[in-house]
mmCIF file of C-alpha atoms in Angstrom:
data_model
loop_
_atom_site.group_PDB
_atom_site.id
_atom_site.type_symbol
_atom_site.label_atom_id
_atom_site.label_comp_id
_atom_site.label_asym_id
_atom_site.label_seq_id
_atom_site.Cartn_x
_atom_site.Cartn_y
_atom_site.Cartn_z
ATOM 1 C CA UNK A 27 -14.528 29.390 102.876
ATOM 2 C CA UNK A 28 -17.106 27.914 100.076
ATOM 3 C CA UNK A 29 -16.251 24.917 98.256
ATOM 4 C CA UNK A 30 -15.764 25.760 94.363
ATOM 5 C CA UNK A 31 -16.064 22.844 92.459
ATOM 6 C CA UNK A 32 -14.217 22.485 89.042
ATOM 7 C CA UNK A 33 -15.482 20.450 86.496
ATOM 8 C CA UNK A 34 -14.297 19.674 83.124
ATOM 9 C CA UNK A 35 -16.309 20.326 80.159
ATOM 10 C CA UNK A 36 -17.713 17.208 78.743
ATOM 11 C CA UNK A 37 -15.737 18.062 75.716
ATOM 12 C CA UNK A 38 -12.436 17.511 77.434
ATOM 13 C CA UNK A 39 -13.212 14.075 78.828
ATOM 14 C CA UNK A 40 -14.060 12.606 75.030
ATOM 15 C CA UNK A 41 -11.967 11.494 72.557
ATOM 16 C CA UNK A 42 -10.938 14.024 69.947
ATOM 17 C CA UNK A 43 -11.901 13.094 66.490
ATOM 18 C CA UNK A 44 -8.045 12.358 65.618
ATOM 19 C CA UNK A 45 -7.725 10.016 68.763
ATOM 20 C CA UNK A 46 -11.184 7.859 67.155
ATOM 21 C CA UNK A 47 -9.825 7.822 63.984
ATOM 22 C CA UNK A 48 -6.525 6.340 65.588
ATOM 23 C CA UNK A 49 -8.004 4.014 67.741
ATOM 24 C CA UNK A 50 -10.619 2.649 64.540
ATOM 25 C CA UNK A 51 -7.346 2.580 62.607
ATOM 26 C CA UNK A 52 -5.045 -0.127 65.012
ATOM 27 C CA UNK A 53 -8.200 -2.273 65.362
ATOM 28 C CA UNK A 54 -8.281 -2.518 61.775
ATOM 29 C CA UNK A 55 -4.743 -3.149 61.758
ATOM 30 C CA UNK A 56 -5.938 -6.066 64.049
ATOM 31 C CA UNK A 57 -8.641 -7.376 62.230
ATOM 32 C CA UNK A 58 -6.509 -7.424 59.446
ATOM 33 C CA UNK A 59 -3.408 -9.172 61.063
ATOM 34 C CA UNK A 60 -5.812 -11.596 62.136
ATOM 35 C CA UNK A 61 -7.073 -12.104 58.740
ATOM 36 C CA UNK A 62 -3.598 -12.550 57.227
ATOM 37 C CA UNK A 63 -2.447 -15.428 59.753
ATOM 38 C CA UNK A 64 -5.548 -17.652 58.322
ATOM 39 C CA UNK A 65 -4.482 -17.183 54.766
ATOM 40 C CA UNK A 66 -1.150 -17.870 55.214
ATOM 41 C CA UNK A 67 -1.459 -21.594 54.875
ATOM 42 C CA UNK A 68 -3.082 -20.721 51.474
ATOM 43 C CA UNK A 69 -0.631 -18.570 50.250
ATOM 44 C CA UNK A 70 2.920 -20.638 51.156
ATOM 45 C CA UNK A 71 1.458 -23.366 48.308
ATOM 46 C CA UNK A 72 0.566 -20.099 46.123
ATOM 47 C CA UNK A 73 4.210 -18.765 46.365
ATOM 48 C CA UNK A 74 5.895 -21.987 46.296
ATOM 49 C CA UNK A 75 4.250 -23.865 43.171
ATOM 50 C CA UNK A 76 3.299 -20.433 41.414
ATOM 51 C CA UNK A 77 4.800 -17.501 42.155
ATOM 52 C CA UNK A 78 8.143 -19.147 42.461
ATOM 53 C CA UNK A 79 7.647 -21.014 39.249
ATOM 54 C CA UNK A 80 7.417 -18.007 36.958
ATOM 55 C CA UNK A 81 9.907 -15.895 38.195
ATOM 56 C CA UNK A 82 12.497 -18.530 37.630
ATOM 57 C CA UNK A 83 11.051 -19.383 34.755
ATOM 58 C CA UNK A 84 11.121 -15.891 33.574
ATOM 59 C CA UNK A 85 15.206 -15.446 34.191
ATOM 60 C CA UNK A 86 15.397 -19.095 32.933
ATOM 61 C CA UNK A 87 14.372 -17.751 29.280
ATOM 62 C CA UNK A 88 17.059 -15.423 29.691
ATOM 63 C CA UNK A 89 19.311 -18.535 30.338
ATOM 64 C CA UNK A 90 20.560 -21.653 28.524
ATOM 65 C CA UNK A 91 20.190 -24.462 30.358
ATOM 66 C CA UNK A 92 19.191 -24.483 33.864
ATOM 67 C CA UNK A 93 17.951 -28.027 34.030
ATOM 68 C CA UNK A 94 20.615 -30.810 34.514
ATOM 69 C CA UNK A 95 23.084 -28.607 33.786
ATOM 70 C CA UNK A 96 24.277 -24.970 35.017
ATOM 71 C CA UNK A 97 22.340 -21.913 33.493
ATOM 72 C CA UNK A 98 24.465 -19.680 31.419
ATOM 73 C CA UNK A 99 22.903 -16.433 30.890
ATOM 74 C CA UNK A 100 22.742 -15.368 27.126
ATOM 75 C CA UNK A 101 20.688 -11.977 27.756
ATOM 76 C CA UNK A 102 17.605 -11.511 24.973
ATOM 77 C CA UNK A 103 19.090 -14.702 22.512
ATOM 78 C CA UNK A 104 16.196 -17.342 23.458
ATOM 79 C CA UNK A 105 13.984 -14.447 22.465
ATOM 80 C CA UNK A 106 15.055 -13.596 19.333
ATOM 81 C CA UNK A 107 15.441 -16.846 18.384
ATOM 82 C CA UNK A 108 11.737 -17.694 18.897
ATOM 83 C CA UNK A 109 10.619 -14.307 17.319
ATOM 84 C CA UNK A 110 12.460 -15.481 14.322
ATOM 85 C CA UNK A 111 10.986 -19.127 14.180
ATOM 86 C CA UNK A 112 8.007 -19.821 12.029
ATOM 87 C CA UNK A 113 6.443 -22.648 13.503
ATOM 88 C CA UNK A 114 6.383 -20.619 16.314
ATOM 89 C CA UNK A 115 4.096 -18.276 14.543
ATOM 90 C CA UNK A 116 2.338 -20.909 12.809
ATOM 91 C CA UNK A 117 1.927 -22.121 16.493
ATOM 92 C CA UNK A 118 0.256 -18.812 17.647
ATOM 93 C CA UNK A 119 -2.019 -18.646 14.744
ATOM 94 C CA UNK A 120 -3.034 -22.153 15.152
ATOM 95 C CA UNK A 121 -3.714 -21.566 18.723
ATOM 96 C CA UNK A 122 -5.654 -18.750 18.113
ATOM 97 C CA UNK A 123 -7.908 -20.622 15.747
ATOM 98 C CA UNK A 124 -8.291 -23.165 17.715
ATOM 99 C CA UNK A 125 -9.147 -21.289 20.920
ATOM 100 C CA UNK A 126 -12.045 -19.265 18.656
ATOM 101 C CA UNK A 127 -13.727 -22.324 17.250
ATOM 102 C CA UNK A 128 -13.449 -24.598 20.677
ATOM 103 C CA UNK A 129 -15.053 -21.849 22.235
ATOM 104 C CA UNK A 130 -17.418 -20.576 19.885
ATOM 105 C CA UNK A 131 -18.539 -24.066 19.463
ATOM 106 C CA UNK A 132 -19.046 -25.608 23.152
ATOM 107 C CA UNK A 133 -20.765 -22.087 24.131
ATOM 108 C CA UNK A 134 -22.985 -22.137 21.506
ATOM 109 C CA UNK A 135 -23.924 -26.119 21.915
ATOM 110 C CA UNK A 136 -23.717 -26.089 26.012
ATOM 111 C CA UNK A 137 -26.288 -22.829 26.223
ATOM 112 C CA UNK A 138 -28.310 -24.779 23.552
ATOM 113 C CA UNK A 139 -28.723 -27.582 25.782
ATOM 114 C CA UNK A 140 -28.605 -25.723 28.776
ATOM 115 C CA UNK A 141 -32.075 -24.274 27.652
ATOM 116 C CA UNK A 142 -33.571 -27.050 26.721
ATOM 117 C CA UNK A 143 -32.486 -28.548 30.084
ATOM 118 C CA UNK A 144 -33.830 -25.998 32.103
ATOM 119 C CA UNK A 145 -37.457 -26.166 29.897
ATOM 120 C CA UNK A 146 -37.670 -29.962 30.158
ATOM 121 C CA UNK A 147 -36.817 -31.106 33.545
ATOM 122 C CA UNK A 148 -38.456 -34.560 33.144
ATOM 123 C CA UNK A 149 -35.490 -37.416 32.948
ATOM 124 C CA UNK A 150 -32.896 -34.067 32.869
ATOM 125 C CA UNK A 151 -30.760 -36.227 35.694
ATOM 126 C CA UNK A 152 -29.893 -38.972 33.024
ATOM 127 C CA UNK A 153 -28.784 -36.325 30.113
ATOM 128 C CA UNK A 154 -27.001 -34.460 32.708
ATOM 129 C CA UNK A 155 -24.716 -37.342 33.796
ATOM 130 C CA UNK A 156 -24.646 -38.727 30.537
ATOM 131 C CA UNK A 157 -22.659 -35.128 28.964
ATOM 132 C CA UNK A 158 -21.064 -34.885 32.125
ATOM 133 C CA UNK A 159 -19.021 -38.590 31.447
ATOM 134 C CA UNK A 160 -16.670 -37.863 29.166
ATOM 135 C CA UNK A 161 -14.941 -34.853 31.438
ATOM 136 C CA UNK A 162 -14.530 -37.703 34.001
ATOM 137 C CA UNK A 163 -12.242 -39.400 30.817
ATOM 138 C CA UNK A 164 -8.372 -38.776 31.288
ATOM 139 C CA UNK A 165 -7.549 -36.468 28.092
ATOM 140 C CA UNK A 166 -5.533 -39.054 26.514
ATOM 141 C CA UNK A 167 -8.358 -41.359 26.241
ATOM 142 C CA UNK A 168 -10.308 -39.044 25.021
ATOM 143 C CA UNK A 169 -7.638 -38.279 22.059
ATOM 144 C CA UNK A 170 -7.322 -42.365 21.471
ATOM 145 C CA UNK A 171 -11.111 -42.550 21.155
ATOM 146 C CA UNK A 172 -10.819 -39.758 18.734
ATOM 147 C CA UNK A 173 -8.033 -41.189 17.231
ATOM 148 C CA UNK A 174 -10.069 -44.393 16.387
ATOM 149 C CA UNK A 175 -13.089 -42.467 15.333
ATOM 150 C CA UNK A 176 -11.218 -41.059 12.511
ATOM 151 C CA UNK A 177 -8.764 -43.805 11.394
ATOM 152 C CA UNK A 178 -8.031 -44.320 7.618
ATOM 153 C CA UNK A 179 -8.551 -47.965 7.657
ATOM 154 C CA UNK A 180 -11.763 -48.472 10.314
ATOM 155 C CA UNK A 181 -12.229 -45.569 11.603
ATOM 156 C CA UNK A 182 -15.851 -45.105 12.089
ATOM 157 C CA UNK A 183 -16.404 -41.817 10.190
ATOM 158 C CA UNK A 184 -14.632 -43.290 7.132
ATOM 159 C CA UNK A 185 -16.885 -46.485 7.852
ATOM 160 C CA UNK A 186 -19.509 -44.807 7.524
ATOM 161 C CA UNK A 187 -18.658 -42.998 4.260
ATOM 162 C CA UNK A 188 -18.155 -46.466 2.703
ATOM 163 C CA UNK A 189 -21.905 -47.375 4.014
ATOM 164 C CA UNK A 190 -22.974 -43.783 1.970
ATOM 165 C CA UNK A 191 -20.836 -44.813 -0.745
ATOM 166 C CA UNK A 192 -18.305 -41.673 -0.592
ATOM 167 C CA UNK A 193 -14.734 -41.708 -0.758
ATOM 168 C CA UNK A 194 -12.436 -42.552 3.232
ATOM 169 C CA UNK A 195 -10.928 -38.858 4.373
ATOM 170 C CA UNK A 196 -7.558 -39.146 5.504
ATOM 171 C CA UNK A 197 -8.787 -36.803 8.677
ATOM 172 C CA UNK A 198 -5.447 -36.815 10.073
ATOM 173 C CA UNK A 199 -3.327 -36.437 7.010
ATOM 174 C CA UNK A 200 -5.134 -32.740 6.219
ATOM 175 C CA UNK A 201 -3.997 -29.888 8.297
ATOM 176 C CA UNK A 202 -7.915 -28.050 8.288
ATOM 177 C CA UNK A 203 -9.869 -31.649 9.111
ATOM 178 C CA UNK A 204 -7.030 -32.617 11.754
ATOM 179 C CA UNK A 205 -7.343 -29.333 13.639
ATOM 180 C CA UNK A 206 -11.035 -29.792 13.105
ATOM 181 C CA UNK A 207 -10.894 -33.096 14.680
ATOM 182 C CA UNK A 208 -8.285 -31.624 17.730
ATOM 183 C CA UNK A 209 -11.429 -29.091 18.039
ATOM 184 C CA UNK A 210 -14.314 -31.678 18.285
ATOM 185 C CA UNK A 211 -12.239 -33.560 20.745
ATOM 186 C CA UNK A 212 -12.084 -31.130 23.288
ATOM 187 C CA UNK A 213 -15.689 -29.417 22.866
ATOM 188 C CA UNK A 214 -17.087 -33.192 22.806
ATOM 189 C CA UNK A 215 -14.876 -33.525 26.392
ATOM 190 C CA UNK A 216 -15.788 -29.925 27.928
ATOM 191 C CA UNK A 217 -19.338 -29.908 26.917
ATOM 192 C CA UNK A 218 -20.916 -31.332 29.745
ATOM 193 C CA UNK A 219 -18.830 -29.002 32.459
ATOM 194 C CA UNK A 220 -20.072 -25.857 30.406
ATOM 195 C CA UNK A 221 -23.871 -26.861 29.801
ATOM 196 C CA UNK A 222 -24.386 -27.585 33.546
ATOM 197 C CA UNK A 223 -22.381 -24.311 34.174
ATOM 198 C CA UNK A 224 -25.245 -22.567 31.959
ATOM 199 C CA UNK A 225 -27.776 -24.495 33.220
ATOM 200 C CA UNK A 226 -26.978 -23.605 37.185
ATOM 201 C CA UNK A 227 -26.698 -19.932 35.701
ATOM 202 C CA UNK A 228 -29.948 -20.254 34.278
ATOM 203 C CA UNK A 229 -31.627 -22.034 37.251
ATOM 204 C CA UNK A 230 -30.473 -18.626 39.236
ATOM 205 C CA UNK A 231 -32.592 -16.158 37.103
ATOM 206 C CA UNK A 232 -35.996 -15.424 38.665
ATOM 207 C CA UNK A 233 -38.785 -16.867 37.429
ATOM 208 C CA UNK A 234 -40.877 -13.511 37.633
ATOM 209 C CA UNK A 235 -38.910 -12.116 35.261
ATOM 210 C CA UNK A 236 -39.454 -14.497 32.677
ATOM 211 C CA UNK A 237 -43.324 -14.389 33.634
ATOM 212 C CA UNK A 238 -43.532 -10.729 33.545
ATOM 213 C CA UNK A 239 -42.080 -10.827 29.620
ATOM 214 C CA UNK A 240 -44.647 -13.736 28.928
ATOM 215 C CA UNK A 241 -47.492 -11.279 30.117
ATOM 216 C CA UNK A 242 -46.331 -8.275 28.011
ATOM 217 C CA UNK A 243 -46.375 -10.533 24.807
ATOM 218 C CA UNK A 244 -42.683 -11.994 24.710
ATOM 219 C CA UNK A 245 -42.452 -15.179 22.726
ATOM 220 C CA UNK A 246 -39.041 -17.663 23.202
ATOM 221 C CA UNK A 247 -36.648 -16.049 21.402
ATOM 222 C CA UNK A 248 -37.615 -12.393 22.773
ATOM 223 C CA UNK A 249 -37.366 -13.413 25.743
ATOM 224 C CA UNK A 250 -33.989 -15.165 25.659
ATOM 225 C CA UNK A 251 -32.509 -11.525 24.136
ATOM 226 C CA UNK A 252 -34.134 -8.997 25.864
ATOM 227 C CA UNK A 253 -34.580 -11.272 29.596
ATOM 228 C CA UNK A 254 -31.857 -14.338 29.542
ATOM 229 C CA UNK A 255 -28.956 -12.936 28.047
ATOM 230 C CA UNK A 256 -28.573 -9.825 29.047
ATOM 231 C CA UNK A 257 -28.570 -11.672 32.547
ATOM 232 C CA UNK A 258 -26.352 -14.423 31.646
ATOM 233 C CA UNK A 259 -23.849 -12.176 29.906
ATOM 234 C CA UNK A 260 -21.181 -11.855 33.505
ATOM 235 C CA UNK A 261 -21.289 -15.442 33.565
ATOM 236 C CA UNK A 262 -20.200 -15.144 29.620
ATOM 237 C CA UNK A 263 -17.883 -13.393 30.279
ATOM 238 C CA UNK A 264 -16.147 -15.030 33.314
ATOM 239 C CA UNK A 265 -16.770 -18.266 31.064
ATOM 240 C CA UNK A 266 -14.461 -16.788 28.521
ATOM 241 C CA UNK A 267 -11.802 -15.889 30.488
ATOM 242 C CA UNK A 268 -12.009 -19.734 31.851
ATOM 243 C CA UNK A 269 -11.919 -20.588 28.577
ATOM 244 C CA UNK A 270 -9.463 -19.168 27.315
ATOM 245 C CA UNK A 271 -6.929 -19.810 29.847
ATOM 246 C CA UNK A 272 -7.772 -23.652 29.379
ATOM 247 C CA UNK A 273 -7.794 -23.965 25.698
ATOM 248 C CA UNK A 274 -4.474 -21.590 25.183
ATOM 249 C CA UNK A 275 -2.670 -24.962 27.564
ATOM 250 C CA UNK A 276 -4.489 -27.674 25.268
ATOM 251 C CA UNK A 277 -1.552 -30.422 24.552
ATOM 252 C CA UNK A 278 -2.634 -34.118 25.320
ATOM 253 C CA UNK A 279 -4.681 -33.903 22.525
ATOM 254 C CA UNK A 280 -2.614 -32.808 20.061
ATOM 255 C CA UNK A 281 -0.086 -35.107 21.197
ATOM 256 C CA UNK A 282 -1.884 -38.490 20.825
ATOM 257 C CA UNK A 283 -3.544 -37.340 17.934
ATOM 258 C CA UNK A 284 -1.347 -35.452 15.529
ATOM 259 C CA UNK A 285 1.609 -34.529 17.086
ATOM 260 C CA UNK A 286 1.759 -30.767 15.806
ATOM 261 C CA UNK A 287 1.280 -32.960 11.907
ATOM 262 C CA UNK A 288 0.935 -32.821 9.445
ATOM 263 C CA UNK A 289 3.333 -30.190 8.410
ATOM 264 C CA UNK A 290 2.635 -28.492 11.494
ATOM 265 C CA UNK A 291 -0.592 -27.525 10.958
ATOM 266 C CA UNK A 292 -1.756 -28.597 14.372
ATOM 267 C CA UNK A 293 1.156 -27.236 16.184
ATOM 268 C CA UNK A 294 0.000 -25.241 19.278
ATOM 269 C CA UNK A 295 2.148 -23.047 21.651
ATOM 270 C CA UNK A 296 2.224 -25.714 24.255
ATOM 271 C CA UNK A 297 3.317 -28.099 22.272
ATOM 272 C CA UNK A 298 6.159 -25.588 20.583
ATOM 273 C CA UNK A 299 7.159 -25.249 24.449
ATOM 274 C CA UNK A 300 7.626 -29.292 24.502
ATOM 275 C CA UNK A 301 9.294 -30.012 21.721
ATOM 276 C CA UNK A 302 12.000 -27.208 22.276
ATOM 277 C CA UNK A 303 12.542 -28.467 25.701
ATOM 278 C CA UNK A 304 12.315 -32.144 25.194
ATOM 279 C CA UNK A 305 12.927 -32.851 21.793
ATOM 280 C CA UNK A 306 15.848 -30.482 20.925
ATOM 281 C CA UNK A 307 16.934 -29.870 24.178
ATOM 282 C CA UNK A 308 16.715 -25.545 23.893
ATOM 283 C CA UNK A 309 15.751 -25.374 27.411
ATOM 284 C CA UNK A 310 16.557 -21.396 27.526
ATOM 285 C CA UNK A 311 13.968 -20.781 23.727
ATOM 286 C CA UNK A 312 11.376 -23.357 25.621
ATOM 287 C CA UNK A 313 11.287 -21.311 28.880
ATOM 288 C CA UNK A 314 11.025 -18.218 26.849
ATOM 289 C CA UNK A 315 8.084 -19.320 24.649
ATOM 290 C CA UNK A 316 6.988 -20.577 27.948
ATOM 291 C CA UNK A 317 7.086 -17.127 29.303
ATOM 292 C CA UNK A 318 5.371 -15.457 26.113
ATOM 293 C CA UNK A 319 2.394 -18.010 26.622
ATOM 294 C CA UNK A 320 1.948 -16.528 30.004
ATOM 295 C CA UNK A 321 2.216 -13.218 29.050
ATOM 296 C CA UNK A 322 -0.609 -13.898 26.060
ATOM 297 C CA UNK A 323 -3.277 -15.266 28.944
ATOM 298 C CA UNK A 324 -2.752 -12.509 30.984
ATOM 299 C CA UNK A 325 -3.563 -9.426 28.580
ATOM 300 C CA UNK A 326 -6.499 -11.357 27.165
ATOM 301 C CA UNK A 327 -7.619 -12.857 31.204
ATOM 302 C CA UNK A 328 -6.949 -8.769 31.795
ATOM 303 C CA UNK A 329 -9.113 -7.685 28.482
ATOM 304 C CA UNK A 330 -12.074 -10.079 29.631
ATOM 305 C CA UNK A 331 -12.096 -8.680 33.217
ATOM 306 C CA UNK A 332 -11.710 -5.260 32.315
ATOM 307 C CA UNK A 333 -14.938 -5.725 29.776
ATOM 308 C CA UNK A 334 -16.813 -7.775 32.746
ATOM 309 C CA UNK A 335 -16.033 -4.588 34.908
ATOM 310 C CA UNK A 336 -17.009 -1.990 32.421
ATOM 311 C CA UNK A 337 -20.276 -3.995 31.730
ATOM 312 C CA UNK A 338 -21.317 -4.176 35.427
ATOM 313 C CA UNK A 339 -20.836 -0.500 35.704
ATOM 314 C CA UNK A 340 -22.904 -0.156 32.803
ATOM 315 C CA UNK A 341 -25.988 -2.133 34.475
ATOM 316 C CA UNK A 342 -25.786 -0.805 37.951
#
C-alpha cells in the first residue's frame, strides 16, 4: 500500500488577517501599558496640585466657607453675587486692557531687539544678560523699583520733569498713568525672556532662505514680511497663548504698587479674587471669581490653539 502524504496548504498554517490584527493590537496594549507606568510619577503631582485643586475649587464657589470653617452649600449665590458686582467688571475690563497693551508692547519691543540681535552678533552676550536681569528680580522688587521710579516727592520721572521745567505727575494718583505704570513694570520685567525667545526662533530659520530673497531683490523690511514672519508666526502664536495665561494671573504688581487704586482703576481679576477672600472674608464669591478666571484662560488658551492649528493646516 503507497504512502499518501497530506499536507496542509500554506494558507492554513498562517495567521489569518483577524489573528495579525489581534496579535498587533495586545502588543500595543503593551507598549502602551509600559508607557503609562513611566508617566505615572508625572501625573500623581498633576492630579494632586492641579486637577484636585480645581474641582474643589469649582464646588467650593458653590459653597460658603470651606476654609477654617465647614462649607455650607448656597447653590448659584456666590455667582450671582459676583455677576452683580461692578468692580468685578471694572476688574475684567481692566484686565483685558492690561493683557492687550503688556502684550502688544513686549512683542513688539522683544522682536525689535530680537532682530537687531540676531544682525549684530558682536558683544550680543552682554545685551543678552543685561535684558535677561531683571526676570531674575522677585516681582515685588520689581514693583518697589517701580514704585520709586514714579514717586511724587523723588521719584525719578518727576525728577526729571523738574530738570525740564514741567509740572511732578502724581503717576499713581491717576487711574490711566497708574495702569500705565503696572504695564511698563511687567513688559520692563518679561522683556528679556521674550526677546531671547524671538531671538532662538530666529536663530532656527535657515539662512538660505533669507539669501535666496536677497538674490531676487528683497530689501529688510520685504524680507522680514514675506520670509521672517510668516515663519515666526507658530511661535506667535504659542507666545500668545503664554502670554496670556501669565498676564490674566498678574497680582504682585498691582499689589505693591497700587493696590487695585485709585478708585479701582487698577483692579485686576486676581486681585478681585484676594480681596474677597482675604479682605472680606467671602470665601464662596472668591472661589467663584476664582473659577470664572479659569474658565476665561481656557476659551482664549483654546481660541489661540485652535488658530495655531488652523494656520498649520493652512501651510502644509
Amino acid at each position: 500500500m503507497s504512502g499518501v502524504t497530506t499536507e496542509r496548504p500554506w494558507e492554513e498554517l498562517t495567521l489569518s488577517e483577524a489573528e495579525y490584527r489581534r496579535a498587533g493590537t495586545r502588543y500595543r496594549n503593551r507598549r502602551s501599558l509600559r508607557a503609562y507606568l513611566f508617566i505615572v510619577p508625572y501625573l500623581l503631582p498633576f492630579l494632586a496640585f492641579l486637577v484636585v485643586p480645581t474641582v474643589w475649587s469649582i464646588w467650593l464657589s458653590f459653597n460658603q466657607g470651606g476654609i477654617l470653617d465647614t462649607a455650607k452649600y448656597v447653590g448659584l449665590d456666590n455667582w450671582r453675587a459676583i455677576s452683580s458686582d461692578t468692580e468685578l467688571t471694572g476688574a475684567i475690563k481692566n484686565t483685558a486692557l492690561y493683557v492687550v497693551e503688556a502684550i502688544l508692547l513686549v512683542f513688539t519691543l522683544a522682536l525689535f531687539l530680537a532682530l537687531l540681535l540676531n544682525r549684530y552678533r558682536k558683544g550680543s552676550n552682554f545685551f543678552k544678560l543685561a535684558l535677561y536681569v531683571p526676570l531674575l528680580a522677585p516681582a515685588v522688587l520689581v514693583g518697589l523699583i517701580w514704585q520709586f521710579l514714579t514717586n511724587y516727592d523723588f521719584g525719578l520721572v518727576n525728577l526729571l520733569l523738574n530738570a525740564l521745567g514741567l509740572d511732578r505727575l502724581n503717576i499713581l494718583g491717576s487711574g490711566t498713568l497708574a495702569l500705565l505704570t503696572i504695564v511698563l513694570a511687567e513688559v520692563w520685567r518679561g522683556l528679556g525672556f521674550w526677546t531671547l525667545y524671538f531671538l532662538a526662533s530666529l536663530q532656527n530659520i535657515p539662512e538660505e532662505l533669507q539669501d535666496a530673497a536677497r538674490v531676487d531683490g528683497a530689501r529688510g523690511l520685504q524680507r522680514f514680511r514675506r520670509v521672517t514672519l510668516p515663519l515666526l508666526r507658530p511661535m506667535l502664536l504659542f507666545a500668545v497663548v503664554i502670554a496670556i495665561i501669565a498676564n490674566f494671573q498678574v497680582f504682585d504688581t498691582v499689589y505693591v504698587l497700587t493696590q487695585g487704586g485709585p478708585h479701582e482703576s487698577t483692579s485686576t481679576l486676581v486681585w478681585f479674587i484676594w480681596k474677597k477672600m482675604f479682605q472680606f472674608q467671602e470665601t464662596g464669591q472668591a472661589y467663584a471669581a476664582a473659577v470664572l478666571l479659569l474658565g476665561i484662560i481656557l476659551v482664549l488658551t483654546a481660541i489661540s490653539f485652535w488658530l495655531l492649528g488652523a494656520r498649520q493646516k493652512r501651510v502644509t
